[in-house]
mmCIF file of C-alpha atoms in Angstrom:
data_model
loop_
_atom_site.group_PDB
_atom_site.id
_atom_site.type_symbol
_atom_site.label_atom_id
_atom_site.label_comp_id
_atom_site.label_asym_id
_atom_site.label_seq_id
_atom_site.Cartn_x
_atom_site.Cartn_y
_atom_site.Cartn_z
ATOM 1 C CA MET A 66 -12.451 8.792 85.163
ATOM 2 C CA GLU A 67 -12.868 5.015 85.331
ATOM 3 C CA VAL A 68 -11.287 2.532 87.726
ATOM 4 C CA LYS A 69 -10.849 -1.011 86.432
ATOM 5 C CA THR A 70 -8.850 -4.144 87.062
ATOM 6 C CA ILE A 71 -6.417 -5.096 84.312
ATOM 7 C CA ASP A 72 -8.581 -8.103 83.460
ATOM 8 C CA GLY A 73 -11.574 -5.816 82.984
ATOM 9 C CA PHE A 74 -9.653 -3.522 80.652
ATOM 10 C CA GLN A 75 -8.898 -5.919 77.805
ATOM 11 C CA GLY A 76 -9.899 -4.595 74.403
ATOM 12 C CA CYS A 77 -10.100 -0.975 75.601
ATOM 13 C CA GLU A 78 -7.928 2.095 75.217
ATOM 14 C CA LYS A 79 -7.795 5.409 77.074
ATOM 15 C CA ARG A 80 -5.910 8.619 76.422
ATOM 16 C CA VAL A 81 -4.042 8.515 79.760
ATOM 17 C CA ILE A 82 -3.718 5.475 82.011
ATOM 18 C CA LEU A 83 -2.324 5.150 85.539
ATOM 19 C CA VAL A 84 -1.355 1.582 86.451
ATOM 20 C CA SER A 85 -1.025 0.790 90.149
ATOM 21 C CA CYS A 86 1.371 -2.106 90.857
ATOM 22 C CA VAL A 87 0.534 -2.602 94.514
ATOM 23 C CA ARG A 88 2.870 -5.520 95.232
ATOM 24 C CA CYS A 89 5.755 -4.906 97.621
ATOM 25 C CA ASN A 90 7.532 -7.792 99.350
ATOM 26 C CA SER A 91 10.991 -9.230 99.881
ATOM 27 C CA GLN A 92 10.107 -12.462 98.035
ATOM 28 C CA GLY A 93 9.480 -10.671 94.759
ATOM 29 C CA ASP A 94 6.008 -12.211 94.503
ATOM 30 C CA LEU A 95 3.986 -10.264 91.928
ATOM 31 C CA GLY A 96 0.910 -12.466 91.971
ATOM 32 C CA PHE A 97 -1.367 -11.788 89.004
ATOM 33 C CA LEU A 98 1.025 -9.084 87.744
ATOM 34 C CA ALA A 99 3.507 -11.804 86.759
ATOM 35 C CA ASP A 100 1.250 -12.981 83.908
ATOM 36 C CA TYR A 101 2.615 -11.761 80.553
ATOM 37 C CA ARG A 102 -0.916 -11.285 79.220
ATOM 38 C CA ARG A 103 -1.770 -8.868 82.004
ATOM 39 C CA LEU A 104 1.529 -7.058 81.506
ATOM 40 C CA ASN A 105 0.723 -6.714 77.815
ATOM 41 C CA VAL A 106 -2.716 -5.237 78.565
ATOM 42 C CA ALA A 107 -1.349 -2.910 81.252
ATOM 43 C CA LEU A 108 1.369 -1.435 79.058
ATOM 44 C CA THR A 109 -0.311 -1.187 75.654
ATOM 45 C CA ARG A 110 -3.664 0.526 76.232
ATOM 46 C CA ALA A 111 -2.586 4.164 76.728
ATOM 47 C CA GLN A 112 -2.910 6.388 73.661
ATOM 48 C CA TYR A 113 -0.964 9.420 74.905
ATOM 49 C CA GLY A 114 0.403 8.848 78.395
ATOM 50 C CA LEU A 115 1.155 5.939 80.734
ATOM 51 C CA VAL A 116 2.052 6.300 84.418
ATOM 52 C CA VAL A 117 3.126 3.202 86.356
ATOM 53 C CA VAL A 118 3.318 3.411 90.147
ATOM 54 C CA GLY A 119 4.971 0.523 91.972
ATOM 55 C CA ASN A 120 7.891 -0.828 93.964
ATOM 56 C CA ARG A 121 10.788 -1.125 91.547
ATOM 57 C CA GLU A 122 12.795 -3.544 93.692
ATOM 58 C CA THR A 123 9.870 -5.964 93.773
ATOM 59 C CA LEU A 124 9.089 -5.599 90.069
ATOM 60 C CA GLU A 125 12.714 -6.192 89.068
ATOM 61 C CA LYS A 126 12.612 -9.675 90.587
ATOM 62 C CA ASN A 127 10.308 -10.745 87.766
ATOM 63 C CA PRO A 128 12.020 -11.296 84.371
ATOM 64 C CA LEU A 129 9.116 -9.797 82.397
ATOM 65 C CA TRP A 130 8.958 -6.591 84.414
ATOM 66 C CA GLN A 131 12.732 -6.475 84.591
ATOM 67 C CA GLY A 132 12.859 -6.379 80.796
ATOM 68 C CA TRP A 133 10.306 -3.582 80.641
ATOM 69 C CA LEU A 134 12.109 -1.535 83.299
ATOM 70 C CA LYS A 135 15.334 -1.909 81.303
ATOM 71 C CA PHE A 136 13.493 -0.573 78.250
ATOM 72 C CA VAL A 137 12.298 2.391 80.321
ATOM 73 C CA ASP A 138 15.845 3.133 81.476
ATOM 74 C CA ASP A 139 17.379 2.686 78.020
ATOM 75 C CA HIS A 140 14.911 5.159 76.516
ATOM 76 C CA ASP A 141 15.067 7.624 79.398
ATOM 77 C CA LEU A 142 11.344 7.275 80.046
ATOM 78 C CA GLN A 143 11.414 7.126 83.835
ATOM 79 C CA VAL A 144 10.127 10.320 85.412
ATOM 80 C CA GLN A 145 10.975 9.971 89.072
ATOM 81 C CA ARG A 146 12.162 7.486 91.653
ATOM 82 C CA THR A 147 10.751 7.932 95.132
ATOM 83 C CA ARG A 148 11.156 6.121 98.404
ATOM 84 C CA SER A 149 7.738 6.598 99.965
ATOM 85 C CA ALA A 150 4.127 7.326 99.207
ATOM 86 C CA ASN A 151 4.454 10.631 101.046
ATOM 87 C CA SER A 152 7.205 11.779 98.698
ATOM 88 C CA ILE A 153 5.049 10.862 95.687
ATOM 89 C CA ALA A 154 2.205 13.001 97.033
ATOM 90 C CA THR A 155 4.598 15.881 97.629
ATOM 91 C CA GLU A 156 5.993 15.706 94.110
ATOM 92 C CA LEU A 157 2.609 15.474 92.421
ATOM 93 C CA GLN A 158 1.268 18.420 94.443
ATOM 94 C CA GLY A 159 -2.321 17.511 93.871
ATOM 95 C CA THR A 160 -4.946 14.834 94.023
ATOM 96 C CA VAL A 161 -7.248 13.132 91.585
ATOM 97 C CA ALA A 162 -10.635 11.964 92.774
ATOM 98 C CA LEU A 163 -11.260 8.351 91.802
ATOM 99 C CA SER A 164 -14.676 6.764 91.788
ATOM 100 C CA CYS A 165 -15.816 3.248 91.058
ATOM 101 C CA ALA A 166 -19.443 3.153 89.991
ATOM 102 C CA THR A 167 -21.583 0.407 91.506
ATOM 103 C CA SER A 168 -25.151 1.507 90.898
ATOM 104 C CA SER A 169 -25.101 4.280 88.301
ATOM 105 C CA VAL A 170 -26.829 3.029 85.167
ATOM 106 C CA GLY A 171 -24.783 5.300 82.915
ATOM 107 C CA ALA A 172 -21.426 4.320 84.407
ATOM 108 C CA ALA A 173 -22.376 0.664 84.492
ATOM 109 C CA SER A 174 -23.425 0.828 80.852
ATOM 110 C CA SER A 175 -20.123 2.458 79.908
ATOM 111 C CA SER A 176 -18.222 -0.275 81.690
ATOM 112 C CA ALA A 177 -20.283 -3.005 80.045
ATOM 113 C CA ARG A 178 -19.893 -1.358 76.647
ATOM 114 C CA LEU A 179 -16.130 -1.582 76.881
ATOM 115 C CA GLU A 180 -15.908 -5.230 77.777
ATOM 116 C CA GLY A 181 -12.886 -6.932 76.310
ATOM 117 C CA ILE A 182 -12.713 -9.122 73.250
ATOM 118 C CA GLU A 183 -12.997 -12.151 75.523
ATOM 119 C CA ALA A 184 -16.601 -11.061 76.159
ATOM 120 C CA VAL A 185 -17.554 -11.776 72.542
ATOM 121 C CA ARG A 186 -19.969 -14.667 72.116
ATOM 122 C CA TRP A 187 -18.542 -16.016 68.920
ATOM 123 C CA ASP A 188 -21.352 -18.526 68.456
ATOM 124 C CA GLU A 189 -23.670 -15.518 67.996
ATOM 125 C CA VAL A 190 -21.426 -13.802 65.427
ATOM 126 C CA ALA A 191 -22.694 -14.651 61.937
ATOM 127 C CA PHE A 192 -19.476 -13.411 60.292
ATOM 128 C CA LYS A 193 -17.237 -15.183 62.806
ATOM 129 C CA GLN A 194 -15.024 -16.764 60.131
ATOM 130 C CA ASP A 195 -14.243 -13.327 58.686
ATOM 131 C CA ILE A 196 -13.908 -11.285 61.889
ATOM 132 C CA TRP A 197 -12.121 -13.774 64.166
ATOM 133 C CA PRO A 198 -8.668 -13.441 62.517
ATOM 134 C CA LEU A 199 -8.913 -9.622 62.752
ATOM 135 C CA ARG A 200 -10.418 -9.423 66.258
ATOM 136 C CA ALA A 201 -7.369 -7.558 67.571
ATOM 137 C CA TYR A 202 -8.461 -4.505 65.552
ATOM 138 C CA ALA A 203 -11.741 -4.223 67.474
ATOM 139 C CA TYR A 204 -11.913 -1.352 69.958
ATOM 140 C CA CYS A 205 -14.046 -3.510 72.264
ATOM 141 C CA GLY A 206 -16.039 -6.719 72.229
ATOM 142 C CA GLU A 207 -19.243 -4.882 71.446
ATOM 143 C CA ASP A 208 -17.806 -3.701 68.115
ATOM 144 C CA VAL A 209 -17.405 -7.302 66.933
ATOM 145 C CA HIS A 210 -21.137 -7.858 67.405
ATOM 146 C CA LEU A 211 -21.955 -4.475 65.860
ATOM 147 C CA LEU A 212 -19.891 -5.162 62.740
ATOM 148 C CA SER A 213 -21.399 -8.606 62.286
ATOM 149 C CA GLY A 214 -24.907 -7.204 62.788
ATOM 150 C CA PHE A 215 -24.141 -4.473 60.257
ATOM 151 C CA LEU A 216 -22.922 -6.972 57.664
ATOM 152 C CA GLU A 217 -25.995 -9.151 58.218
ATOM 153 C CA LEU A 218 -28.092 -6.216 56.984
ATOM 154 C CA THR A 219 -26.287 -6.338 53.616
ATOM 155 C CA PRO A 220 -26.408 -8.953 50.824
ATOM 156 C CA LEU A 221 -22.827 -10.022 51.628
ATOM 157 C CA GLN A 222 -22.118 -13.673 52.423
ATOM 158 C CA GLY A 223 -18.492 -13.045 53.331
ATOM 159 C CA ILE A 224 -16.049 -10.165 53.519
ATOM 160 C CA ASP A 225 -12.371 -9.590 52.726
ATOM 161 C CA PRO A 226 -9.895 -9.364 55.668
ATOM 162 C CA GLU A 227 -8.839 -5.836 54.691
ATOM 163 C CA ALA A 228 -12.496 -4.827 54.646
ATOM 164 C CA VAL A 229 -12.978 -6.219 58.155
ATOM 165 C CA LYS A 230 -9.915 -4.349 59.380
ATOM 166 C CA LEU A 231 -10.998 -1.052 57.830
ATOM 167 C CA ASN A 232 -14.545 -1.175 59.164
ATOM 168 C CA LEU A 233 -13.426 -2.156 62.670
ATOM 169 C CA ARG A 234 -11.187 0.898 62.503
ATOM 170 C CA VAL A 235 -14.175 3.006 61.443
ATOM 171 C CA LEU A 236 -16.101 1.842 64.525
ATOM 172 C CA ARG A 237 -13.101 2.626 66.693
ATOM 173 C CA PHE A 238 -12.845 6.060 65.051
ATOM 174 C CA LEU A 239 -16.504 6.804 65.792
ATOM 175 C CA ARG A 240 -16.077 5.815 69.433
ATOM 176 C CA LEU A 241 -12.991 7.974 69.825
ATOM 177 C CA CYS A 242 -15.005 10.848 68.354
ATOM 178 C CA ASP A 243 -17.383 10.330 71.320
ATOM 179 C CA TYR A 244 -20.399 9.149 69.355
ATOM 180 C CA SER A 245 -22.752 7.166 71.570
ATOM 181 C CA VAL A 246 -23.652 3.560 70.832
ATOM 182 C CA GLU A 247 -27.129 4.735 69.842
ATOM 183 C CA ASP A 248 -25.564 7.189 67.375
ATOM 184 C CA ILE A 249 -23.319 4.478 65.943
ATOM 185 C CA CYS A 250 -26.291 2.138 65.485
ATOM 186 C CA THR A 251 -28.149 4.889 63.630
ATOM 187 C CA ILE A 252 -25.151 5.415 61.347
ATOM 188 C CA LEU A 253 -24.816 1.681 60.687
ATOM 189 C CA ALA A 254 -28.538 1.338 59.978
ATOM 190 C CA HIS A 255 -28.490 4.069 57.332
ATOM 191 C CA ALA A 256 -25.236 2.876 55.743
ATOM 192 C CA SER A 257 -26.536 -0.688 55.430
ATOM 193 C CA ALA A 258 -29.585 0.625 53.558
ATOM 194 C CA TYR A 259 -27.435 2.763 51.263
ATOM 195 C CA PHE A 260 -25.248 -0.251 50.454
ATOM 196 C CA LEU A 261 -28.182 -2.099 48.891
ATOM 197 C CA ASP A 262 -28.318 0.408 46.035
ATOM 198 C CA ALA A 263 -24.548 0.401 45.529
ATOM 199 C CA TRP A 264 -24.515 -3.396 45.493
ATOM 200 C CA GLU A 265 -27.413 -3.639 43.064
ATOM 201 C CA GLN A 266 -25.752 -1.286 40.606
ATOM 202 C CA CYS A 267 -22.063 -2.168 41.029
ATOM 203 C CA GLY A 268 -21.880 -5.383 43.058
ATOM 204 C CA ASN A 269 -20.916 -7.638 40.165
ATOM 205 C CA ARG A 270 -18.002 -5.319 39.363
ATOM 206 C CA MET A 271 -16.710 -4.821 42.910
ATOM 207 C CA GLU A 272 -13.488 -6.524 43.902
ATOM 208 C CA ALA A 273 -13.371 -8.091 47.363
ATOM 209 C CA GLY A 274 -11.206 -5.332 48.819
ATOM 210 C CA GLU A 275 -13.329 -2.609 47.268
ATOM 211 C CA VAL A 276 -16.390 -3.703 49.234
ATOM 212 C CA GLY A 277 -14.781 -2.580 52.485
ATOM 213 C CA ASN A 278 -13.958 0.838 51.048
ATOM 214 C CA VAL A 279 -17.530 1.276 49.830
ATOM 215 C CA LEU A 280 -18.944 0.315 53.235
ATOM 216 C CA ALA A 281 -16.590 2.729 55.001
ATOM 217 C CA CYS A 282 -17.458 5.551 52.581
ATOM 218 C CA LEU A 283 -21.149 4.935 53.156
ATOM 219 C CA LEU A 284 -20.568 5.104 56.912
ATOM 220 C CA PHE A 285 -19.119 8.573 56.344
ATOM 221 C CA VAL A 286 -22.159 9.582 54.286
ATOM 222 C CA ALA A 287 -24.537 8.139 56.894
ATOM 223 C CA HIS A 288 -22.811 9.944 59.758
ATOM 224 C CA CYS A 289 -23.084 13.247 57.847
ATOM 225 C CA TYR A 290 -26.823 12.729 57.440
ATOM 226 C CA ALA A 291 -27.662 11.244 60.832
ATOM 227 C CA GLN A 292 -25.535 13.435 63.118
ATOM 228 C CA ASP A 293 -25.667 17.155 63.841
ATOM 229 C CA GLU A 294 -21.949 17.262 64.666
ATOM 230 C CA THR A 295 -19.810 15.540 62.044
ATOM 231 C CA CYS A 296 -16.154 14.990 61.215
ATOM 232 C CA PRO A 297 -14.939 16.442 57.889
ATOM 233 C CA LEU A 298 -13.998 14.048 55.124
ATOM 234 C CA SER A 299 -10.393 15.250 55.435
ATOM 235 C CA VAL A 300 -10.294 13.882 59.001
ATOM 236 C CA TRP A 301 -11.721 10.541 57.884
ATOM 237 C CA HIS A 302 -9.134 10.441 55.126
ATOM 238 C CA LYS A 303 -6.266 11.224 57.490
ATOM 239 C CA HIS A 304 -7.150 8.492 59.980
ATOM 240 C CA LEU A 305 -8.769 5.829 57.805
ATOM 241 C CA PHE A 306 -8.207 6.204 54.065
ATOM 242 C CA ARG A 307 -4.786 7.809 53.711
ATOM 243 C CA LYS A 308 -3.157 4.542 52.648
ATOM 244 C CA TYR A 309 -5.935 3.678 50.211
ATOM 245 C CA CYS A 310 -6.332 6.773 48.050
ATOM 246 C CA PRO A 311 -5.795 10.558 47.836
ATOM 247 C CA LEU A 312 -8.422 12.823 49.392
ATOM 248 C CA LYS A 313 -9.597 13.973 45.953
ATOM 249 C CA VAL A 314 -10.314 10.386 44.897
ATOM 250 C CA LEU A 315 -12.117 9.702 48.177
ATOM 251 C CA ASN A 316 -14.278 12.782 47.695
ATOM 252 C CA SER A 317 -15.191 11.612 44.181
ATOM 253 C CA ALA A 318 -16.087 8.158 45.509
ATOM 254 C CA VAL A 319 -18.377 9.675 48.140
ATOM 255 C CA MET A 320 -20.115 11.827 45.543
ATOM 256 C CA ARG A 321 -20.553 8.828 43.234
ATOM 257 C CA LEU A 322 -22.167 6.779 46.015
ATOM 258 C CA MET A 323 -24.525 9.642 46.760
ATOM 259 C CA GLU A 324 -25.371 9.901 43.067
ATOM 260 C CA ILE A 325 -26.336 6.215 43.092
ATOM 261 C CA ARG A 326 -28.769 7.037 45.919
ATOM 262 C CA GLY A 327 -30.169 9.924 43.898
ATOM 263 C CA TYR A 328 -28.868 12.202 46.667
ATOM 264 C CA LEU A 329 -31.741 11.005 48.871
ATOM 265 C CA LEU A 330 -30.361 9.834 52.203
ATOM 266 C CA ARG A 331 -33.503 9.499 54.273
ATOM 267 C CA ILE A 332 -34.823 5.964 54.679
ATOM 268 C CA SER A 333 -38.365 5.029 55.671
ATOM 269 C CA ASP A 334 -39.327 4.837 59.331
ATOM 270 C CA SER A 335 -40.183 1.147 59.033
ATOM 271 C CA ASP A 336 -36.860 0.299 57.368
ATOM 272 C CA LEU A 337 -34.915 2.302 59.946
ATOM 273 C CA SER A 338 -36.838 0.626 62.770
ATOM 274 C CA ARG A 339 -36.143 -2.866 61.421
ATOM 275 C CA ARG A 340 -32.437 -2.199 61.004
ATOM 276 C CA MET A 341 -32.106 -0.539 64.408
ATOM 277 C CA CYS A 342 -33.908 -3.458 66.062
ATOM 278 C CA HIS A 343 -31.456 -5.881 64.487
ATOM 279 C CA LEU A 344 -28.411 -3.879 65.607
ATOM 280 C CA HIS A 345 -29.806 -3.385 69.108
ATOM 281 C CA SER A 346 -30.495 -7.094 69.501
ATOM 282 C CA SER A 347 -26.922 -7.921 68.497
ATOM 283 C CA ILE A 348 -25.524 -5.911 71.430
ATOM 284 C CA ARG A 349 -28.410 -6.047 73.925
ATOM 285 C CA ARG A 350 -26.437 -7.997 76.539
ATOM 286 C CA PHE A 351 -23.735 -5.310 76.754
ATOM 287 C CA GLY A 352 -26.241 -2.966 78.393
ATOM 288 C CA SER A 353 -25.060 0.073 76.444
ATOM 289 C CA ILE A 354 -28.461 0.917 74.914
ATOM 290 C CA ASP A 355 -30.968 2.738 77.108
ATOM 291 C CA PRO A 356 -33.703 0.191 77.970
ATOM 292 C CA ALA A 357 -36.285 2.958 77.487
ATOM 293 C CA ALA A 358 -35.157 3.361 73.870
ATOM 294 C CA LEU A 359 -35.494 -0.376 73.334
ATOM 295 C CA GLY A 360 -38.994 -0.247 74.772
ATOM 296 C CA ARG A 361 -40.012 2.601 72.497
ATOM 297 C CA LEU A 362 -38.604 0.803 69.503
ATOM 298 C CA GLY A 363 -40.495 -2.369 70.270
ATOM 299 C CA SER A 364 -43.817 -0.742 71.127
ATOM 300 C CA GLU A 365 -43.998 2.004 68.540
ATOM 301 C CA GLY A 366 -42.264 0.210 65.704
ATOM 302 C CA SER A 367 -40.179 3.219 64.766
ATOM 303 C CA LEU A 368 -37.609 5.664 66.048
ATOM 304 C CA PRO A 369 -37.365 9.402 65.431
ATOM 305 C CA THR A 370 -35.598 9.978 62.126
ATOM 306 C CA PRO A 371 -32.396 12.069 62.031
ATOM 307 C CA ARG A 372 -32.603 15.795 61.467
ATOM 308 C CA ASN A 373 -32.870 16.631 57.766
ATOM 309 C CA LEU A 374 -29.701 18.470 56.788
ATOM 310 C CA GLY A 375 -31.242 20.239 53.812
ATOM 311 C CA ASN A 376 -29.105 18.903 50.977
ATOM 312 C CA GLY A 377 -28.946 15.475 52.623
ATOM 313 C CA TYR A 378 -25.205 15.204 52.924
ATOM 314 C CA GLY A 379 -24.064 18.076 55.116
ATOM 315 C CA ASP A 380 -21.214 20.445 54.363
ATOM 316 C CA LYS A 381 -18.334 18.108 55.026
ATOM 317 C CA THR A 382 -17.494 16.774 51.585
#
């Protein structure tokens, strides 16, 4: 469980969120809670469940919160009104231990990894002109830098808006599947290498929108090769490709891309090292990569290659 201020939560999502509205006064002063941007962040980041705890009489004195509370009433979303903190504790019949990490490297890295979109250093984003209009689709600020770093490893000079949207959604999908940042970098490194062959053979025939689909398909192929635990193509189709094509067509596209590679998905240690170094450097300041891994990469010039899955593409297609 993580504890964050609303300002520190921008660009993130969680399955269940509890928002504490601590203000309670006769003047109706909500302080920072009166800002519509903070209200938007507070109420739109829960994927499955949102619990808001606060003093209704105080909140209703603000027009923004008053409108939201009316929406709650109109849709019968309110669970319980209580008069005291003691009654809340009685009704919940349980406690949840909250902790706010201050020195744990792992927890601190997780917090840094999920910095909001405002944390993006746009002057360092090579594909700024393409990603900026679609920044709202990024799961976190780090994904903007990852996507730009990924695209820099390809021959592309620009990318279609729909392609940006789709590949930001792929990064979000991988995070929600609990792949680590190191895993995601490995997937991106392999996919960027695979794209070179697809571009060399079909680049002059690819439409702008098709490039994004090819990149996303190659990310699926790369994740099947680089990861021991993978998501079936049907799951990728359901969450990412359903609006683009039927599952059968997607499966054929994946097989065609693998055919272009000669069904050989391993890349050389030196190529993998170079690509991983580039991706790591693009997100180094977020602190989400283990410094020891960065040290090994710099000193040894290579990283361990992924486990060979026999036929090179797993059993998920």
